[in-house]
C-alpha positions in Angstrom: -35.6 10.3 -16.6 -32.1 9.5 -15.4 -29.2 11.9 -16.1 -25.5 11.0 -16.4 -23.6 11.6 -13.1 -21.1 14.4 -13.5 -19.8 14.4 -9.9 -19.8 12.1 -6.8 -20.4 13.0 -3.2 -18.4 11.3 -0.4 -20.4 10.3 2.6 -18.6 11.9 5.6 -17.2 9.8 8.4 -19.5 11.7 10.8 -22.1 14.4 10.4 -21.8 15.6 14.0 -19.7 18.9 14.0 -17.9 18.1 17.2 -16.8 14.6 16.1 -15.9 16.0 12.6 -13.5 18.4 14.1 -11.9 15.8 16.3 -11.5 13.5 13.3 -10.0 16.3 11.3 -7.3 16.9 14.0 -6.7 13.2 14.4 -6.3 12.4 10.7 -4.2 15.5 10.2 -1.8 14.5 12.9 -1.6 11.0 11.4 -1.0 12.3 8.0 1.8 14.7 9.1 3.4 11.9 11.1 3.3 9.7 8.1 4.9 12.4 5.9 7.6 13.1 8.4 8.5 9.5 9.0 8.7 8.5 5.4 10.5 11.7 4.2 13.1 11.2 7.0 13.6 7.6 6.0 14.0 8.6 2.3 16.6 11.3 3.3 18.5 8.8 5.4 18.6 6.2 2.7 19.7 8.7 0.0 22.3 10.5 2.1 23.9 7.7 4.2 26.5 5.6 2.2 26.0 2.7 4.6 22.4 2.4 3.3 23.3 2.4 -0.4 22.5 -1.3 -0.9 19.7 -3.2 -2.7 17.7 -3.8 0.5 17.5 0.0 1.3 17.0 0.9 -2.3 13.8 -1.2 -2.3 12.9 0.2 1.1 13.3 3.7 -0.4 10.8 2.8 -3.1 8.4 1.5 -0.3 8.7 4.8 1.6 7.9 6.7 -1.6 4.8 4.7 -2.1 3.9 5.2 1.5 4.1 9.0 0.9 1.9 8.8 -2.2 -0.8 6.5 -0.8 -2.2 8.8 1.9 -1.5 11.9 -0.2 -4.0 10.7 -2.8 -6.9 10.3 -0.4 -6.3 12.1 2.9 -6.2 15.8 1.8 -9.6 15.4 0.2 -11.0 13.7 3.3 -9.6 16.5 5.5 -11.3 19.1 3.3 -14.6 17.2 3.6 -14.3 17.1 7.4 -13.3 20.8 7.8 -15.1 22.6 5.0 -17.8 20.1 4.3 -16.8 20.1 0.6 -17.6 16.5 -0.1 -18.1 16.7 -3.9 -15.6 15.4 -6.4 -15.9 15.6 -10.2 -16.2 12.4 -12.3 -12.7 13.0 -13.8 -11.3 13.8 -10.4 -12.7 10.5 -9.0 -11.3 8.6 -12.0 -7.8 10.1 -11.4 -7.9 9.4 -7.7 -9.0 5.9 -8.3 -6.3 5.3 -10.9 -3.6 6.8 -8.7 -4.6 4.8 -5.7 -4.8 1.4 -7.5 -1.4 2.2 -9.1 0.2 2.7 -5.7 -1.5 -0.2 -4.0 -0.6 -2.6 -6.9 3.0 -1.4 -7.1 3.4 -1.9 -3.3 2.2 -5.5 -3.6 4.7 -6.2 -6.3 7.5 -4.4 -4.5 6.9 -6.3 -1.3 7.2 -9.5 -3.4 10.5 -8.3 -4.8 11.7 -7.5 -1.3 10.9 -11.0 -0.2 13.1 -12.3 -3.0 15.8 -9.9 -1.9 15.7 -11.3 1.7 15.8 -14.9 0.3 19.0 -14.1 -1.6 20.5 -12.4 1.4 19.9 -15.3 3.7 20.3 -18.3 1.4 23.1 -17.0 -0.9 25.0 -14.4 1.2 28.3 -14.7 -0.7 26.6 -14.3 -4.1 24.3 -11.5 -2.9 26.2 -8.6 -4.4 26.5 -10.2 -7.8 22.9 -11.5 -7.9 21.2 -8.3 -6.6 23.3 -6.0 -8.8 22.5 -2.3 -9.3 21.1 -3.1 -12.7 18.8 -5.8 -11.5 17.5 -3.7 -8.7 16.7 -0.9 -11.1 15.0 -3.3 -13.5 12.9 -4.8 -10.6 11.9 -1.4 -9.4 10.9 -0.2 -12.8 9.0 -3.5 -13.3 7.0 -3.1 -10.1 6.0 0.4 -11.0 5.1 -0.6 -14.6 3.1 -3.6 -13.4 1.2 -1.4 -10.9 0.4 1.1 -13.7 -0.8 -1.5 -16.1 -2.9 -3.2 -13.4 -4.5 0.2 -12.5 -5.2 0.9 -16.2 -7.1 -2.3 -16.5 -9.2 -1.8 -13.3 -9.9 1.8 -14.0 -11.1 1.1 -17.5 -13.4 -1.6 -16.3 -14.9 0.5 -13.6 -15.2 4.0 -15.2 -16.5 2.8 -18.6 -19.7 1.7 -16.8 -22.8 4.0 -16.9 -23.5 6.1 -13.8 -26.9 7.7 -14.0 -28.6 7.4 -10.6 -27.3 7.8 -7.1 -23.9 9.5 -6.7 -23.1 9.2 -3.0 -20.0 7.1 -2.4 -20.0 5.2 0.8 -16.4 5.9 1.4 -14.0 8.8 1.9 -12.3 8.3 -1.5 -13.0 6.7 -4.9 -12.5 3.0 -4.4 -13.6 0.0 -6.5 -16.4 -1.5 -4.4 -18.4 1.7 -3.5 -18.0 3.1 -7.1 -19.2 -0.2 -8.6 -22.2 -0.1 -6.3 -23.4 3.1 -7.9 -23.4 1.9 -11.5 -26.7 1.5 -13.3 -25.1 -0.9 -15.7 -24.8 -4.7 -15.2 -21.5 -5.2 -13.3 -21.3 -8.9 -12.8 -18.9 -9.7 -15.7 -16.6 -6.8 -14.9 -16.6 -7.7 -11.2 -15.6 -11.2 -12.2 -12.7 -9.9 -14.3 -11.6 -7.6 -11.5 -11.8 -10.5 -9.0 -9.9 -12.9 -11.2 -7.1 -10.4 -12.0 -6.8 -9.2 -8.4 -6.9 -12.9 -7.2 -4.3 -14.1 -9.7 -1.9 -11.2 -9.0 -2.4 -11.2 -5.3 -2.2 -14.9 -4.9 0.9 -15.0 -7.2 2.6 -12.3 -5.1 1.7 -14.3 -1.9 3.0 -17.5 -3.4 6.4 -16.0 -4.3 6.6 -14.4 -0.8 5.7 -17.6 1.0 8.1 -19.8 -1.1 10.9 -17.3 -0.4 10.3 -17.6 3.3 10.0 -21.4 3.1 13.5 -21.5 1.5 14.7 -19.1 4.2 13.3 -21.3 7.0 14.9 -24.5 5.4 18.2 -22.7 5.1 18.1 -21.7 8.8 17.2 -25.2 9.9 20.0 -26.7 7.7 22.6 -24.4 9.2 21.5 -24.8 12.8 24.3 -22.5 14.0 24.2 -20.4 17.2 22.4 -17.1 16.8 21.1 -17.9 13.4 17.5 -17.4 14.4 18.2 -14.0 15.8 20.1 -12.9 12.7 17.5 -14.2 10.4 14.7 -12.5 12.3 16.6 -9.2 12.3 17.0 -9.6 8.5 13.5 -10.6 7.7 11.3 -9.6 10.6 10.5 -6.1 9.5 9.6 -7.2 6.0 7.4 -10.1 7.2 5.5 -7.8 9.6 4.8 -5.2 6.8 3.7 -8.0 4.4 1.2 -9.5 6.9 -0.2 -6.0 7.7 -0.5 -4.8 4.1 -1.6 -8.1 2.4 -4.2 -8.8 5.0 -6.0 -5.5 4.7 -5.8 -5.2 0.8 -6.9 -8.7 0.1 -9.9 -8.4 2.5 -10.9 -5.2 0.6 -10.4 -6.2 -3.1 -10.3 -10.0 -3.5 -14.0 -10.7 -2.7 -17.4 -10.4 -4.5 -19.3 -7.1 -4.3 -22.3 -8.6 -2.5 -20.1 -8.9 0.6 -19.4 -5.1 0.5 -20.0 -3.4 3.8 -19.5 0.4 3.9 -18.7 0.6 7.6 -16.3 -2.3 7.7 -14.6 -1.2 4.5 -13.9 2.3 5.9 -12.1 0.8 8.8 -10.1 -1.6 6.7 -9.2 1.1 4.2 -8.0 3.2 7.1 -5.6 0.4 8.0 -3.8 0.1 4.6 -4.4 3.7 3.6 -3.2 5.5 6.7 -1.9 3.3 9.4 0.3 1.0 7.3 2.2 3.9 5.7 2.7 5.4 9.2 3.9 2.1 10.7 6.3 1.0 7.9 9.1 3.4 8.7 8.6 2.8 12.4 8.8 -1.0 11.9 11.9 -0.8 9.8 13.7 1.7 12.1 12.9 -0.3 15.3 14.3 -3.5 13.8 17.4 -2.2 12.1 20.4 -0.7 13.7 21.8 0.8 10.5 18.5 2.6 9.9 18.5 3.8 13.5 22.0 5.3 13.2 21.2 6.9 9.9 18.0 8.4 11.2 19.8 9.8 14.2 22.4 11.5 11.9 19.6 13.0 9.8 17.7 14.3 12.8 20.9 15.8 14.2 
């Protein structure tokens, strides 16, 4: 007597009208601030000749991803809060899921490439222009986007080829892997295992490359032991390291774990961190720690 699910319903962040309006205003302001910050940073990087370097080219890609990530999920959430339109079609949920996993995966790979870029800048400063050439930067950027796309194709095919024939209420404000898997009426253990292994291998691989890059940076700093080297190294790597810790911590705690540990309330909070706060904080972190970005942003604003 079960029928195939044709649409899903998001469980709202709050059913109380007064809280719902407050949340709408809060998330709208956060979304607008995120858009303004990342668009301004993109304009600064593209228009200022001083920022036409590999580091800022990669940072521009990060800002583009930080524009896309909240845009995929937040408008639908704002509509649910204001208009109480909480339904999303099966195909719409599939597209939202595919887009979000593409962006999240691409950002993980991009942050790894940025760690390698910082390693070359600190450990091989004289060879930096020849190693991080324009061609290599373009290839690395294309590779990160392609890897994110392929990773998302795998995850989306594993999730949305399952049968959905019972409950259709998603315990989240967007179509994410754990809450969608929880609604399937098919056996999910084997697919969960594949998702866990793939996410674990890719995530741990990215972490290993990042950690090894910073170990070599630390060894280089200790070997030089020159005055001011710690301050210079922190100004070069501090912003990236802060973003990595914030982003990796929230994404790994969401995806690299078995489904029986899924907690709707906790996952909503964690997803807010990497889905809204991280894209908001990234341009702030980079602009506060970088004099060149500060000057470029001032020129853009003027």
